[in-house]
Amino acid sequence: KGGALGGNNTKWTKDECHKIALLFDRKQDFVKHPDYGGAVNAARKHKWMNDICSHMTMGNVKWDFDKCSIEARKYTRKSDFIKRGKGAYGFAAQNGFLAEICVHMRAEPVVNKVKWTKEECQRVALLFNKKVDFEKKYGGAVNAARKHKWMDEICSHMTGGNVKRHLENN
């Protein structure tokens, strides 16, 4: 008869849904996983969710030292732990054992922030003959020099136009 399209083969049996659910510790991770929407939908439709997710924790985790430590071991960098393990990271930081559970993580590079003193601005300005080149390479020094009105003094050896005019043209 018309209207009978498709087959009767069911991919998501209760056993198949349970196998997938066993991959997760938390119900919310299972439900939100982009690859297993079919399993979630089948489990909801057939009312299997409670059965197949009985091993999982619901909602928020009650963090303690051991759970935070297990979560921290998933990451090799503290920045990844901060992004992906927010709850564990926050709990560990609040309770004073963050350093202990992150000891295995490799050190991340520290970004040097230069404090642009007049002497430091002068030192880098002397590397250039043109203000335009100076600004392209050391925008922070140029900003500090403008702010403190050192620009004319530190760029007195330079030729080639006004940095401000160059910025307005670009």
mmCIF file of C-alpha atoms in Angstrom:
data_model
loop_
_atom_site.group_PDB
_atom_site.id
_atom_site.type_symbol
_atom_site.label_atom_id
_atom_site.label_comp_id
_atom_site.label_asym_id
_atom_site.label_seq_id
_atom_site.Cartn_x
_atom_site.Cartn_y
_atom_site.Cartn_z
ATOM 1 C CA LYS A 1 0.000 0.000 0.000
ATOM 2 C CA GLY A 2 1.022 3.600 -0.469
ATOM 3 C CA GLY A 3 2.719 5.413 2.388
ATOM 4 C CA ALA A 4 4.712 2.415 3.595
ATOM 5 C CA LEU A 5 8.256 3.634 2.970
ATOM 6 C CA GLY A 6 11.426 2.425 4.635
ATOM 7 C CA GLY A 7 12.308 -0.756 6.389
ATOM 8 C CA ASN A 8 11.535 -2.287 9.713
ATOM 9 C CA ASN A 9 15.151 -2.735 10.797
ATOM 10 C CA THR A 10 15.765 -1.076 14.147
ATOM 11 C CA LYS A 11 19.357 -0.037 14.737
ATOM 12 C CA TRP A 12 18.892 1.103 18.312
ATOM 13 C CA THR A 13 17.830 -1.841 20.407
ATOM 14 C CA LYS A 14 17.848 -1.621 24.176
ATOM 15 C CA ASP A 15 21.145 -3.548 24.265
ATOM 16 C CA GLU A 16 22.778 -1.246 21.702
ATOM 17 C CA CYS A 17 21.611 1.856 23.584
ATOM 18 C CA HIS A 18 22.943 0.389 26.839
ATOM 19 C CA LYS A 19 26.357 -0.327 25.266
ATOM 20 C CA ILE A 20 26.600 3.319 24.220
ATOM 21 C CA ALA A 21 25.341 4.586 27.585
ATOM 22 C CA LEU A 22 28.078 2.597 29.348
ATOM 23 C CA LEU A 23 30.632 4.874 27.672
ATOM 24 C CA PHE A 24 29.460 7.766 29.846
ATOM 25 C CA ASP A 25 29.620 8.558 33.565
ATOM 26 C CA ARG A 26 27.096 11.367 33.489
ATOM 27 C CA LYS A 27 23.644 11.373 31.936
ATOM 28 C CA GLN A 28 24.047 14.917 30.628
ATOM 29 C CA ASP A 29 27.192 13.900 28.683
ATOM 30 C CA PHE A 30 25.336 10.993 27.075
ATOM 31 C CA VAL A 31 22.290 13.077 26.188
ATOM 32 C CA LYS A 32 24.328 15.958 24.709
ATOM 33 C CA HIS A 33 26.852 13.875 22.769
ATOM 34 C CA PRO A 34 26.508 14.711 19.045
ATOM 35 C CA ASP A 35 27.228 11.184 17.810
ATOM 36 C CA TYR A 36 24.594 9.328 19.822
ATOM 37 C CA GLY A 37 21.368 11.252 19.286
ATOM 38 C CA GLY A 38 19.748 8.177 17.754
ATOM 39 C CA ALA A 39 20.453 6.090 20.865
ATOM 40 C CA VAL A 40 19.154 8.857 23.129
ATOM 41 C CA ASN A 41 15.994 9.282 21.055
ATOM 42 C CA ALA A 42 15.316 5.527 20.979
ATOM 43 C CA ALA A 43 15.889 5.245 24.744
ATOM 44 C CA ARG A 44 13.478 8.109 25.401
ATOM 45 C CA LYS A 45 10.880 6.797 22.971
ATOM 46 C CA HIS A 46 10.906 3.316 24.502
ATOM 47 C CA LYS A 47 11.338 4.613 28.072
ATOM 48 C CA TRP A 48 14.690 2.829 28.584
ATOM 49 C CA MET A 49 16.611 5.852 29.892
ATOM 50 C CA ASN A 50 16.386 4.951 33.581
ATOM 51 C CA ASP A 51 17.468 1.376 32.900
ATOM 52 C CA ILE A 52 20.382 2.099 30.574
ATOM 53 C CA CYS A 53 21.627 5.087 32.582
ATOM 54 C CA SER A 54 21.346 3.577 36.080
ATOM 55 C CA HIS A 55 25.159 3.555 36.465
ATOM 56 C CA MET A 56 25.407 7.304 35.774
ATOM 57 C CA THR A 57 25.346 10.285 38.088
ATOM 58 C CA MET A 58 22.672 12.862 37.546
ATOM 59 C CA GLY A 59 23.493 16.503 36.901
ATOM 60 C CA ASN A 60 26.184 18.128 38.991
ATOM 61 C CA VAL A 61 29.063 16.194 40.468
ATOM 62 C CA LYS A 62 29.785 16.516 44.176
ATOM 63 C CA TRP A 63 33.511 17.202 43.954
ATOM 64 C CA ASP A 64 36.048 15.941 46.446
ATOM 65 C CA PHE A 65 39.820 15.482 46.326
ATOM 66 C CA ASP A 66 39.681 12.057 44.626
ATOM 67 C CA LYS A 67 37.168 13.086 41.939
ATOM 68 C CA CYS A 68 39.117 16.275 41.217
ATOM 69 C CA SER A 69 42.345 14.298 40.996
ATOM 70 C CA ILE A 70 40.804 11.839 38.523
ATOM 71 C CA GLU A 71 39.465 14.709 36.428
ATOM 72 C CA ALA A 72 42.834 16.517 36.484
ATOM 73 C CA ARG A 73 44.629 13.412 35.182
ATOM 74 C CA LYS A 74 42.670 13.735 31.933
ATOM 75 C CA TYR A 75 44.632 16.872 31.036
ATOM 76 C CA THR A 76 48.286 17.583 30.339
ATOM 77 C CA ARG A 77 47.946 21.377 30.445
ATOM 78 C CA LYS A 78 46.363 23.524 33.114
ATOM 79 C CA SER A 79 44.650 25.684 30.473
ATOM 80 C CA ASP A 80 42.791 22.602 29.174
ATOM 81 C CA PHE A 81 41.815 21.657 32.723
ATOM 82 C CA ILE A 82 40.452 25.162 33.281
ATOM 83 C CA LYS A 83 38.386 25.037 30.056
ATOM 84 C CA ARG A 84 37.074 21.474 30.176
ATOM 85 C CA GLY A 85 37.116 20.584 33.863
ATOM 86 C CA LYS A 86 35.750 23.828 35.277
ATOM 87 C CA GLY A 87 33.934 22.316 38.240
ATOM 88 C CA ALA A 88 36.872 20.224 39.410
ATOM 89 C CA TYR A 89 39.336 23.048 38.803
ATOM 90 C CA GLY A 90 37.238 25.536 40.774
ATOM 91 C CA PHE A 91 36.661 23.153 43.661
ATOM 92 C CA ALA A 92 40.363 22.263 43.866
ATOM 93 C CA ALA A 93 41.377 25.937 43.766
ATOM 94 C CA GLN A 94 38.881 26.867 46.509
ATOM 95 C CA ASN A 95 39.967 24.007 48.728
ATOM 96 C CA GLY A 96 43.712 24.490 48.352
ATOM 97 C CA PHE A 97 44.787 21.300 46.580
ATOM 98 C CA LEU A 98 45.001 22.547 42.986
ATOM 99 C CA ALA A 99 48.820 22.462 42.871
ATOM 100 C CA GLU A 100 48.845 18.910 44.202
ATOM 101 C CA ILE A 101 46.489 17.508 41.553
ATOM 102 C CA CYS A 102 48.129 19.468 38.702
ATOM 103 C CA VAL A 103 51.712 18.422 39.456
ATOM 104 C CA HIS A 104 51.797 16.147 36.361
ATOM 105 C CA MET A 105 50.839 18.950 33.972
ATOM 106 C CA ARG A 106 53.557 20.515 31.848
ATOM 107 C CA ALA A 107 54.427 24.136 32.363
ATOM 108 C CA GLU A 108 52.913 26.540 29.888
ATOM 109 C CA PRO A 109 54.895 29.401 28.393
ATOM 110 C CA VAL A 110 54.643 32.678 30.238
ATOM 111 C CA VAL A 111 53.874 35.642 28.067
ATOM 112 C CA ASN A 112 56.271 38.441 28.933
ATOM 113 C CA LYS A 113 54.537 41.726 29.351
ATOM 114 C CA VAL A 114 56.996 44.546 28.885
ATOM 115 C CA LYS A 115 56.601 47.565 31.093
ATOM 116 C CA TRP A 116 57.307 50.342 28.666
ATOM 117 C CA THR A 117 59.535 52.752 30.537
ATOM 118 C CA LYS A 118 61.041 55.731 28.783
ATOM 119 C CA GLU A 119 64.415 53.947 28.643
ATOM 120 C CA GLU A 120 62.891 50.778 27.127
ATOM 121 C CA CYS A 121 60.926 52.786 24.541
ATOM 122 C CA GLN A 122 64.119 54.686 23.637
ATOM 123 C CA ARG A 123 66.086 51.433 23.322
ATOM 124 C CA VAL A 124 63.657 49.881 20.819
ATOM 125 C CA ALA A 125 63.111 53.175 18.966
ATOM 126 C CA LEU A 126 66.843 53.312 18.231
ATOM 127 C CA LEU A 127 66.479 50.091 16.230
ATOM 128 C CA PHE A 128 64.471 51.926 13.563
ATOM 129 C CA ASN A 129 65.078 54.729 11.084
ATOM 130 C CA LYS A 130 61.406 55.309 10.290
ATOM 131 C CA LYS A 131 58.533 55.937 12.677
ATOM 132 C CA VAL A 132 56.235 53.793 10.543
ATOM 133 C CA ASP A 133 58.491 50.738 10.978
ATOM 134 C CA PHE A 134 58.820 51.410 14.697
ATOM 135 C CA GLU A 135 55.032 51.474 15.112
ATOM 136 C CA LYS A 136 54.487 48.280 13.106
ATOM 137 C CA LYS A 137 56.901 46.290 15.269
ATOM 138 C CA TYR A 138 56.442 47.911 18.697
ATOM 139 C CA GLY A 139 52.908 49.256 18.961
ATOM 140 C CA GLY A 140 52.986 48.990 22.762
ATOM 141 C CA ALA A 141 56.101 51.164 22.974
ATOM 142 C CA VAL A 142 54.563 53.707 20.614
ATOM 143 C CA ASN A 143 51.376 53.832 22.702
ATOM 144 C CA ALA A 144 53.370 54.327 25.913
ATOM 145 C CA ALA A 145 55.515 57.016 24.294
ATOM 146 C CA ARG A 146 52.423 58.871 23.080
ATOM 147 C CA LYS A 147 50.716 58.575 26.446
ATOM 148 C CA HIS A 148 53.730 59.995 28.296
ATOM 149 C CA LYS A 149 54.587 62.470 25.505
ATOM 150 C CA TRP A 150 58.034 60.943 24.808
ATOM 151 C CA MET A 151 57.437 60.346 21.116
ATOM 152 C CA ASP A 152 59.248 63.416 19.752
ATOM 153 C CA GLU A 153 62.242 62.835 21.995
ATOM 154 C CA ILE A 154 62.699 59.090 21.435
ATOM 155 C CA CYS A 155 62.064 59.368 17.681
ATOM 156 C CA SER A 156 64.198 62.455 17.032
ATOM 157 C CA HIS A 157 66.753 60.380 15.086
ATOM 158 C CA MET A 158 64.085 58.987 12.740
ATOM 159 C CA THR A 159 62.930 60.136 9.348
ATOM 160 C CA GLY A 160 59.835 59.338 7.392
ATOM 161 C CA GLY A 161 56.556 60.682 8.454
ATOM 162 C CA ASN A 162 54.237 60.780 11.359
ATOM 163 C CA VAL A 163 53.171 57.503 12.935
ATOM 164 C CA LYS A 164 49.745 58.898 13.762
ATOM 165 C CA ARG A 165 49.157 59.903 10.135
ATOM 166 C CA HIS A 166 50.212 56.388 9.018
ATOM 167 C CA LEU A 167 47.678 54.851 11.412
ATOM 168 C CA GLU A 168 44.889 57.069 10.118
ATOM 169 C CA ASN A 169 45.649 56.052 6.514
ATOM 170 C CA ASN A 170 45.476 52.304 7.321
#
